[in-house]
PDB file of C-alpha atoms in Angstrom:
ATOM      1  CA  UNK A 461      -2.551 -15.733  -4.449  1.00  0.00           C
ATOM      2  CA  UNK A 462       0.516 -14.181  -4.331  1.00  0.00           C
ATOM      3  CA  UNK A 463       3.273 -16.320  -1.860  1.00  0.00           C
ATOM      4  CA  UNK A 464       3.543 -13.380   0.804  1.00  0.00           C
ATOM      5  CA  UNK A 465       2.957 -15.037   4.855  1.00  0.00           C
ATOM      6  CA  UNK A 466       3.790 -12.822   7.770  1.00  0.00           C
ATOM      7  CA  UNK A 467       4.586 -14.286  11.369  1.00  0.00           C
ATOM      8  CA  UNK A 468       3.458 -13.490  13.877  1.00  0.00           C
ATOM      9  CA  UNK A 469      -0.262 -12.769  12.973  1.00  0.00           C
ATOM     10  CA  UNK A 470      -0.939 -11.463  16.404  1.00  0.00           C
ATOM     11  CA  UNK A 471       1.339 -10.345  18.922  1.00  0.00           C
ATOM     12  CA  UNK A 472       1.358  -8.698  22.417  1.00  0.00           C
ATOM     13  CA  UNK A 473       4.179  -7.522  23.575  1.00  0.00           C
ATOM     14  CA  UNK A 474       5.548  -5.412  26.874  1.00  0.00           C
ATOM     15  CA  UNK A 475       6.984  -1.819  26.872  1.00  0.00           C
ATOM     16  CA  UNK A 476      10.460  -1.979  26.572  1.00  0.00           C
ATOM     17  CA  UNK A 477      10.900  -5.087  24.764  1.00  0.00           C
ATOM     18  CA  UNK A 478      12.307  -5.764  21.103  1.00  0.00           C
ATOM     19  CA  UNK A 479      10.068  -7.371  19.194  1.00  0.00           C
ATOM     20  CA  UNK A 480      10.716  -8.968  15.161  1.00  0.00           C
ATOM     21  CA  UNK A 481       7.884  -9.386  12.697  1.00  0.00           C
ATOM     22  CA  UNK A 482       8.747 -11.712   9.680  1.00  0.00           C
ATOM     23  CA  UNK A 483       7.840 -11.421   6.239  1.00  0.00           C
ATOM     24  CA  UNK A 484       8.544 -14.326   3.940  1.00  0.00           C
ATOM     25  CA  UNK A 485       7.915 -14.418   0.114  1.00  0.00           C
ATOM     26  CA  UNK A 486       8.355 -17.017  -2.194  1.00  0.00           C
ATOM     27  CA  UNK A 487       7.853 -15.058  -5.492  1.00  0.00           C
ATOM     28  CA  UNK A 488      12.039 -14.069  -5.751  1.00  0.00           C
ATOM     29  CA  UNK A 489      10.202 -10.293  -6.079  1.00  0.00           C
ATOM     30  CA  UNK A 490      12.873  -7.777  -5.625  1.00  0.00           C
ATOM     31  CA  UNK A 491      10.777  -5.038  -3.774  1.00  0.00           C
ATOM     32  CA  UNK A 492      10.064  -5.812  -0.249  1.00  0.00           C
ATOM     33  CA  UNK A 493       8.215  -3.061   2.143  1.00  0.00           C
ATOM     34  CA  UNK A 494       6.516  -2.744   5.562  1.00  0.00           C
ATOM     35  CA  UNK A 495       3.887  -0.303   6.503  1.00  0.00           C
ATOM     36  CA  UNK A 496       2.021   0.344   9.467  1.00  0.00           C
ATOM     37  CA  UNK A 497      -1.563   1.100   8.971  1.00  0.00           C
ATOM     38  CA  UNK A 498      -3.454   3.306  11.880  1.00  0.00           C
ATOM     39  CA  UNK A 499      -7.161   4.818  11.642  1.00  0.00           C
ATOM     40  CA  UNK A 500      -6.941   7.987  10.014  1.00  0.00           C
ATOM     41  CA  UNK A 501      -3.420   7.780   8.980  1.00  0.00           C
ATOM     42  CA  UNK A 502      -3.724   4.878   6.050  1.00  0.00           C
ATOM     43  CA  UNK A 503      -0.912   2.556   5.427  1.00  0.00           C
ATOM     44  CA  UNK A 504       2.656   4.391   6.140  1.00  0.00           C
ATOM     45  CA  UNK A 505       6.004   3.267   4.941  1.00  0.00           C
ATOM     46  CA  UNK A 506       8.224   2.243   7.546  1.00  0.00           C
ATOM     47  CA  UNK A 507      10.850   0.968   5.643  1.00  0.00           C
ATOM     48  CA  UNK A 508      11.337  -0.813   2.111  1.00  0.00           C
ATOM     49  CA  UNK A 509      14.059  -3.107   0.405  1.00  0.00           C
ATOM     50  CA  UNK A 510      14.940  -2.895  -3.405  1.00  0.00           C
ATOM     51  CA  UNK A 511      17.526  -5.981  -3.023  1.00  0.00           C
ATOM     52  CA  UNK A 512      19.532  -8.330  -0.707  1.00  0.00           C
ATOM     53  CA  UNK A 513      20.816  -5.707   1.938  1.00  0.00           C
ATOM     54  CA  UNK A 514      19.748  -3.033   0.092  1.00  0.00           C
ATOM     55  CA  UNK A 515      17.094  -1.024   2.388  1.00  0.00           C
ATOM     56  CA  UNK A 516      16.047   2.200   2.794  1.00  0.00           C
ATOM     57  CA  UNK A 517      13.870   4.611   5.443  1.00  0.00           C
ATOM     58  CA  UNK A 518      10.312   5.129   5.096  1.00  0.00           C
ATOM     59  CA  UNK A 519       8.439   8.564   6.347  1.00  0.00           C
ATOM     60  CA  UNK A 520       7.960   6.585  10.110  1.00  0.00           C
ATOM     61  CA  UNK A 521      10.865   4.918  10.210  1.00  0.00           C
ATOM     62  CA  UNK A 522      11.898   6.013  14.011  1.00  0.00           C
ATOM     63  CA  UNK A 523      12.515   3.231  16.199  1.00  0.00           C
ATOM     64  CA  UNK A 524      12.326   0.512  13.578  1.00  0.00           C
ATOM     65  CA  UNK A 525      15.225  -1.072  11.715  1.00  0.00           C
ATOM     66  CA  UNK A 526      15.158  -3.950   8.887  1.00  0.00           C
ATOM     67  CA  UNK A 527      17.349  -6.449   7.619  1.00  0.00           C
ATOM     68  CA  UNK A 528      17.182  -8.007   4.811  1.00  0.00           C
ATOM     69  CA  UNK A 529      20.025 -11.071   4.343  1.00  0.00           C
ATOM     70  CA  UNK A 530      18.456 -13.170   1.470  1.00  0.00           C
ATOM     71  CA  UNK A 531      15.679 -12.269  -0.938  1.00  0.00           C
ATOM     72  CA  UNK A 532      12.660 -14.254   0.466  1.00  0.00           C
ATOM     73  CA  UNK A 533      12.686 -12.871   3.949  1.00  0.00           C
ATOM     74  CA  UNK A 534      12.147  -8.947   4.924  1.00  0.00           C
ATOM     75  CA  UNK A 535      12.604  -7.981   8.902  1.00  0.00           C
ATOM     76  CA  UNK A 536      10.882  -5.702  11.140  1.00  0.00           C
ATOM     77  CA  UNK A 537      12.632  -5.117  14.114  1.00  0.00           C
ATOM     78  CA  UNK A 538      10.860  -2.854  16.703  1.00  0.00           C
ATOM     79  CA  UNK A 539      14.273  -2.470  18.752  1.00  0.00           C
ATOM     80  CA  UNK A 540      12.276  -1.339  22.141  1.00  0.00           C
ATOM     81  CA  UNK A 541       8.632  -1.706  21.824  1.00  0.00           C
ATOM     82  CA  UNK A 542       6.646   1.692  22.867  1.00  0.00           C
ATOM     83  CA  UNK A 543       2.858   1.710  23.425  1.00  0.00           C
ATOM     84  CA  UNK A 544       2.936   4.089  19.909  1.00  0.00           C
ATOM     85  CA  UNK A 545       3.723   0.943  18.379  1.00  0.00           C
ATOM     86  CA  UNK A 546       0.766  -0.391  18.624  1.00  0.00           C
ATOM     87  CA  UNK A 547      -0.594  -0.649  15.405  1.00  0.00           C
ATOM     88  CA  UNK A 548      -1.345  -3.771  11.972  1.00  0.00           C
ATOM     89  CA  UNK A 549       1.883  -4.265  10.676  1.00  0.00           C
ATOM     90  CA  UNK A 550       1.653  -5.180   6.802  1.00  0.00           C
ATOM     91  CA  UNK A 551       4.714  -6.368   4.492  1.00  0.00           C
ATOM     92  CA  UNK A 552       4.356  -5.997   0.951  1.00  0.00           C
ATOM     93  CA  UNK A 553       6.209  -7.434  -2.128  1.00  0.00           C
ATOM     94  CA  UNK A 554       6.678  -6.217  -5.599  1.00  0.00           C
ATOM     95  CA  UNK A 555       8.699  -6.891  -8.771  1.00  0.00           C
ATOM     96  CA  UNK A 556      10.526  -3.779 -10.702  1.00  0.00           C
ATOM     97  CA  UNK A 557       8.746  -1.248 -12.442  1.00  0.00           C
ATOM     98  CA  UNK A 558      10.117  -2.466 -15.645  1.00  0.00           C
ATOM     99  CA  UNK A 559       8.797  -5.485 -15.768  1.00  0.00           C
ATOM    100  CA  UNK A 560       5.252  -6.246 -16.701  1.00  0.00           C
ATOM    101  CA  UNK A 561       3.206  -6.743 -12.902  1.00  0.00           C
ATOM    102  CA  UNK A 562       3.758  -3.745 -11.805  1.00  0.00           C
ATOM    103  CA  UNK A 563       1.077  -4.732  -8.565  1.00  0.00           C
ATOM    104  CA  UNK A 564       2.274  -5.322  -5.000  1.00  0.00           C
ATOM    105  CA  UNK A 565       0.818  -8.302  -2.994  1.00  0.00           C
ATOM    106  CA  UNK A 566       0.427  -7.580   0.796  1.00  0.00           C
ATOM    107  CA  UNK A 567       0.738 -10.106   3.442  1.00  0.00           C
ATOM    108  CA  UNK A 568      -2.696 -10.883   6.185  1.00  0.00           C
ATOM    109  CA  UNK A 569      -0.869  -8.298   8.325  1.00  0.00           C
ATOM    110  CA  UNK A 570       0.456  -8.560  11.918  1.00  0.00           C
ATOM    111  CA  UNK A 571      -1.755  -7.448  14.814  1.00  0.00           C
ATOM    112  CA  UNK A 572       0.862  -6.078  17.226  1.00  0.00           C
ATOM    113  CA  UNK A 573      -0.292  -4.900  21.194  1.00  0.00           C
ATOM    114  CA  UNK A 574       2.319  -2.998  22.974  1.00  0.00           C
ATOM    115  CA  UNK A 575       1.514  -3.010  26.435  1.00  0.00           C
TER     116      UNK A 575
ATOM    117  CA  UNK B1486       9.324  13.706  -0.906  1.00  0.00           C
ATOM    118  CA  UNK B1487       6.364  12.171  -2.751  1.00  0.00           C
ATOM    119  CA  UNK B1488       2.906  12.653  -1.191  1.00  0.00           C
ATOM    120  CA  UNK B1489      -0.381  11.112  -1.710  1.00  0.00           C
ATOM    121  CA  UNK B1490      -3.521  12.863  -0.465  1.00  0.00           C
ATOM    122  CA  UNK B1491      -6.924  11.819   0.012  1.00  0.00           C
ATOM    123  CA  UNK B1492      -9.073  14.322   1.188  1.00  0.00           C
ATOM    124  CA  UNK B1493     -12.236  12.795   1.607  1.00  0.00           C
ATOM    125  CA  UNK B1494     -11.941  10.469   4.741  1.00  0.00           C
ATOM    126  CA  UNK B1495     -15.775   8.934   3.799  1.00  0.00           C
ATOM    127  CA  UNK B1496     -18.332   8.797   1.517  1.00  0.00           C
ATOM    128  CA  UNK B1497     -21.298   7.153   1.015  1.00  0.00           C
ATOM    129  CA  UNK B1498     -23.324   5.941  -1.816  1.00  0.00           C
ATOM    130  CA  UNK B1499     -26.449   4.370  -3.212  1.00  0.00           C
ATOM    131  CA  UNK B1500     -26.559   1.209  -4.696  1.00  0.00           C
ATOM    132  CA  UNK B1501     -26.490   0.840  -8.440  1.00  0.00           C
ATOM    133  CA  UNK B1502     -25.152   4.979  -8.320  1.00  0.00           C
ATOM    134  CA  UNK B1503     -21.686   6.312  -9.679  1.00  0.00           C
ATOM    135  CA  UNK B1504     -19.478   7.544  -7.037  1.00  0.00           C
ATOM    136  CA  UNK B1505     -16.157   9.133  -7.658  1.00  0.00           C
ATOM    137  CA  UNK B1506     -13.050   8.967  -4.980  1.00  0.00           C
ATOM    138  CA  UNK B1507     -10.292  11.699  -5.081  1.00  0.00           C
ATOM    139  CA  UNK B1508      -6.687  11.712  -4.735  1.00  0.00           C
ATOM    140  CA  UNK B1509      -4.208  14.204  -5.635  1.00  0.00           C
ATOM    141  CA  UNK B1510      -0.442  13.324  -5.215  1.00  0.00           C
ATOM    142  CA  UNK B1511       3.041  15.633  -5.203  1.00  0.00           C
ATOM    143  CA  UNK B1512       5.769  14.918  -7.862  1.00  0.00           C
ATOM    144  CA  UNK B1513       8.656  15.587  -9.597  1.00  0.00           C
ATOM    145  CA  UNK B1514       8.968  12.899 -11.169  1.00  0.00           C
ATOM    146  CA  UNK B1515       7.653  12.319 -15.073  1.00  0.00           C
ATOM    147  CA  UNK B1516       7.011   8.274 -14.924  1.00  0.00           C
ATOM    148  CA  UNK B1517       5.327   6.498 -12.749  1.00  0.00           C
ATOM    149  CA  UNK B1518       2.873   4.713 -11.370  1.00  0.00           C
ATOM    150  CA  UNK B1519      -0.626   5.487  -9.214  1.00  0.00           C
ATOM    151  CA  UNK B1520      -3.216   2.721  -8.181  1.00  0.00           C
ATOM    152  CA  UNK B1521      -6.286   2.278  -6.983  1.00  0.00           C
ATOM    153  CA  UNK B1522      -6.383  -0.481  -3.379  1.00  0.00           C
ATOM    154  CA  UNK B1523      -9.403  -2.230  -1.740  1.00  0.00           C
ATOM    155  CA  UNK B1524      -9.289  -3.097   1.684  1.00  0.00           C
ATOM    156  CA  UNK B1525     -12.295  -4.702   2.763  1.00  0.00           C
ATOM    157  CA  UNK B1526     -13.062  -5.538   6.991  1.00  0.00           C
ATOM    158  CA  UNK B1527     -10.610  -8.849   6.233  1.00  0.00           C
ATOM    159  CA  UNK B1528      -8.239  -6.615   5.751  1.00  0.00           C
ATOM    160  CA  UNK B1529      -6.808  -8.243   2.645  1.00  0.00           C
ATOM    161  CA  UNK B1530      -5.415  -5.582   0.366  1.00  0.00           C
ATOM    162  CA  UNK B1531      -6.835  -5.968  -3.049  1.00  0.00           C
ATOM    163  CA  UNK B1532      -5.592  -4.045  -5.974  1.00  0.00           C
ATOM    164  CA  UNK B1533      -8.620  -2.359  -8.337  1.00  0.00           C
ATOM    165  CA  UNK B1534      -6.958  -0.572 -10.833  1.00  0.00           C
ATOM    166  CA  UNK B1535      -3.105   0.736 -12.123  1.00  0.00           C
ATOM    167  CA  UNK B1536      -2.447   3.850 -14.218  1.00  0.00           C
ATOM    168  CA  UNK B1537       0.818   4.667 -15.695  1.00  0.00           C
ATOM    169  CA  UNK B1538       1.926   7.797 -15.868  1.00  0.00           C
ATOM    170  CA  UNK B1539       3.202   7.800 -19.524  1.00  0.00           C
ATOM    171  CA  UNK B1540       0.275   6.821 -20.774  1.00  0.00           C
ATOM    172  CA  UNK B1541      -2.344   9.262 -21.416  1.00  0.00           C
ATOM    173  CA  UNK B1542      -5.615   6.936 -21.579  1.00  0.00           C
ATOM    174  CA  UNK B1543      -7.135   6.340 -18.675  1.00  0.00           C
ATOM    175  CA  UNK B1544      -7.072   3.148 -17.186  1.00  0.00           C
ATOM    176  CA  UNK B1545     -10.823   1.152 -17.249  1.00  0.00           C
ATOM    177  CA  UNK B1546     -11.409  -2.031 -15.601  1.00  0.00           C
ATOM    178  CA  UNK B1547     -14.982  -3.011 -15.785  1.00  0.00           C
ATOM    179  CA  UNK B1548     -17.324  -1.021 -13.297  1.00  0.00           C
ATOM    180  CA  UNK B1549     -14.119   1.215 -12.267  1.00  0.00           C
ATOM    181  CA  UNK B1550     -12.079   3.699 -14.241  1.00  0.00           C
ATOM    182  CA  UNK B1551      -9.918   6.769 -13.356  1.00  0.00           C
ATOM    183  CA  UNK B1552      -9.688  10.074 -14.406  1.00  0.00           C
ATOM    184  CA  UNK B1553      -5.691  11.011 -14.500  1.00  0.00           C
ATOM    185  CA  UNK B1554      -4.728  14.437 -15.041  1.00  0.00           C
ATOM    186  CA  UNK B1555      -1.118  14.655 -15.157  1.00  0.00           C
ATOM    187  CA  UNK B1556      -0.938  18.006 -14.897  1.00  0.00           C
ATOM    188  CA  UNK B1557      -2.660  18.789 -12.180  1.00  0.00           C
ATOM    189  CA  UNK B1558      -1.240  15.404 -10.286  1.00  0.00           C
ATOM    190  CA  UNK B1559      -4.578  13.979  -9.827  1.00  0.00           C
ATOM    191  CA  UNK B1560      -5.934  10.555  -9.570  1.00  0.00           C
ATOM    192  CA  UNK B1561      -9.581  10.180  -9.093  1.00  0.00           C
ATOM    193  CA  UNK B1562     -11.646   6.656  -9.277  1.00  0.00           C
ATOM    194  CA  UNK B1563     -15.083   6.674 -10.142  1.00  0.00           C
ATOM    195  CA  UNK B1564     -16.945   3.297  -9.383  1.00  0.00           C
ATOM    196  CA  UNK B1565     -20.242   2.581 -11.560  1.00  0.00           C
ATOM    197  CA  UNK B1566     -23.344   0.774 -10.595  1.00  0.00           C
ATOM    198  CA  UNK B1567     -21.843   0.649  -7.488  1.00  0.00           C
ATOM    199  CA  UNK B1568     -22.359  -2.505  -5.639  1.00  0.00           C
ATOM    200  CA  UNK B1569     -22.578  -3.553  -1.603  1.00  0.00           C
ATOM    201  CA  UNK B1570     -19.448  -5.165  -2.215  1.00  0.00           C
ATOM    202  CA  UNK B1571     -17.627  -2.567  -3.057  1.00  0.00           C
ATOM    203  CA  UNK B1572     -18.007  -1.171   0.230  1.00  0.00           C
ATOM    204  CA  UNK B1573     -14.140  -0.800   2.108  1.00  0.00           C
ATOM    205  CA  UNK B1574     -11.571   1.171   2.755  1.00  0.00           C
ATOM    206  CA  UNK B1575     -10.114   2.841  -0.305  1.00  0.00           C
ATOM    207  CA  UNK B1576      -6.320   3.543  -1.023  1.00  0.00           C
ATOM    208  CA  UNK B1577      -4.634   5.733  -3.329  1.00  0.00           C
ATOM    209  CA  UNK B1578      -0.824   4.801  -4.149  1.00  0.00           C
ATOM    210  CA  UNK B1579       1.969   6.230  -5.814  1.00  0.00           C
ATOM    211  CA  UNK B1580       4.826   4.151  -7.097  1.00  0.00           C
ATOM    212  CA  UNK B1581       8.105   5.685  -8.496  1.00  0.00           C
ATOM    213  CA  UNK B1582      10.422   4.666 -11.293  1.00  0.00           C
ATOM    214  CA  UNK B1583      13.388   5.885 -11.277  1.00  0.00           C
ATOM    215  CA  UNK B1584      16.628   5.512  -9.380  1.00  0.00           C
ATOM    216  CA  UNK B1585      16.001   2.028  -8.273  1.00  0.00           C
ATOM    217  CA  UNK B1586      14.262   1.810  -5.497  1.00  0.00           C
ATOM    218  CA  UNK B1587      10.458   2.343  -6.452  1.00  0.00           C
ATOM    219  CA  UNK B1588       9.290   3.323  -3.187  1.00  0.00           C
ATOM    220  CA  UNK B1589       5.471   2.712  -2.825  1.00  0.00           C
ATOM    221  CA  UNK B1590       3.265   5.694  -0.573  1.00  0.00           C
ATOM    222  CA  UNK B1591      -0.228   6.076   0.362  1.00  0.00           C
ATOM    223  CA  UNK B1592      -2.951   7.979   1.039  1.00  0.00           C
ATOM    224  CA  UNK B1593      -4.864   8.018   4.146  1.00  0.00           C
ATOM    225  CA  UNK B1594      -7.564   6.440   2.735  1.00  0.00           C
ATOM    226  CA  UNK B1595     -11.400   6.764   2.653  1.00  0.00           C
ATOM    227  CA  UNK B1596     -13.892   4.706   3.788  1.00  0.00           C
ATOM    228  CA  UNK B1597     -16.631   3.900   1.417  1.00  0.00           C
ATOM    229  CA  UNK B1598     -20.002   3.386   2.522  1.00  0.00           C
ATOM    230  CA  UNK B1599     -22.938   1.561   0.096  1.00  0.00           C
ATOM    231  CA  UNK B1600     -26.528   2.151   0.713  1.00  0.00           C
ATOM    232  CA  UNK B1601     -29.033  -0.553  -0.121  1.00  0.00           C
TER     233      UNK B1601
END
């Protein structure tokens, strides 16, 4: 199995709060991404990294921001928690397209309750 | 923007039948990549098959294979001898290429059923 962990697995949280979900890889892939996944929406991209500091918006990437400050660790910050928030968090890793695995390894995903 | 669409939000099939999935997806791009995801109730995300976009064969691996039409920017998986464990949520995904930063989209997904 791929080395992808995310912390928290669950999470409740109240309105209003910030909250930060961690994703840590030990696999030194370059392509780090979080979704959100909802019923009847799928998984949607919040945001994604392609290198250290290097990040970019996803199609729901309102109210979230990311930092990544060294290759193994990816983070979702949910700057002031809203009930909408509620959702399985996922983080996903990758290498580049150019080299030979072309298949992202996801993380057990993050239960997060926004109360 | 690229787009992945599944429109087929279930299905349902009989054990030991052929079902085939859907998924169309919106482009620009001439390389890249589409898969194929599993997500069984554990909700571990299990990849089932890769196709690249370059290559015209389609991609086979064991009971599953896909039908790729460039063209027409569709992606469709047909599982044979279908089994109860292949019963999850299914996820079509579309990977670009080019200018460095290979963002990775889904479908919706659909949620196969298999009938004993």
């Amino acid at each position: 199995d791929a080395g992808i962990t995310q912390s928290p697995r669950h999470k409740v949280t109240e309105t209003g709060t910030p909250v930060t979900l961690r994703c840590h890889q030990t696999e030194n892939h370059r392509y780090m991404y979080w979704y959100r996944q909802d019923p009847g929406h799928g998984l949607r991209l919040i945001h994604y990294s392609y290198g250290v500091k290097d990040t970019d918006k996803g199609e729901v990437s309102d109210g979230y921001s990311v930092s990544r400050s060294k290759t193994e660790d990816f983070l979702l910050t949910l700057e002031s928690a809203t009930s909408s928030q509620t959702s399985v968090y996922f983080c996903a890793i990758s290498e580049s397209s150019g080299e030979s695995n072309t298949e992202a390894f996801f993380g057990q995903g993050t239960r997060l309750t926004v109360v | 923007a690229q787009t992945v669409t599944q429109s087929q939000p279930e299905m349902s099939v009989q054990e030991a039948e052929t079902v085939t999935l859907s998924c169309t997806y919106d482009t620009s791009e001439s390389d890249y990549y589409l898969f194929w995801y599993k997500q069984p109730p554990s909700r571990q995300m299990i990849l089932v098959i890769r196709q690249e976009a370059y290559k015209q064969q389609n991609a086979t691996e064991n009971r599953f294979s896909v039908n790729f039409q460039k063209a027409a920017k569709s992606f469709s998986l047909k599982i044979s001898d279908s089994q109860l464990g292949d019963a999850a949520m299914y996820f079509c995904a579309y990977r670009e290429t080019q200018g460095g930063s290979e963002k990775l989209v889904f479908g919706k997904g659909m949620k196969l059923t298999v009938n004993p």
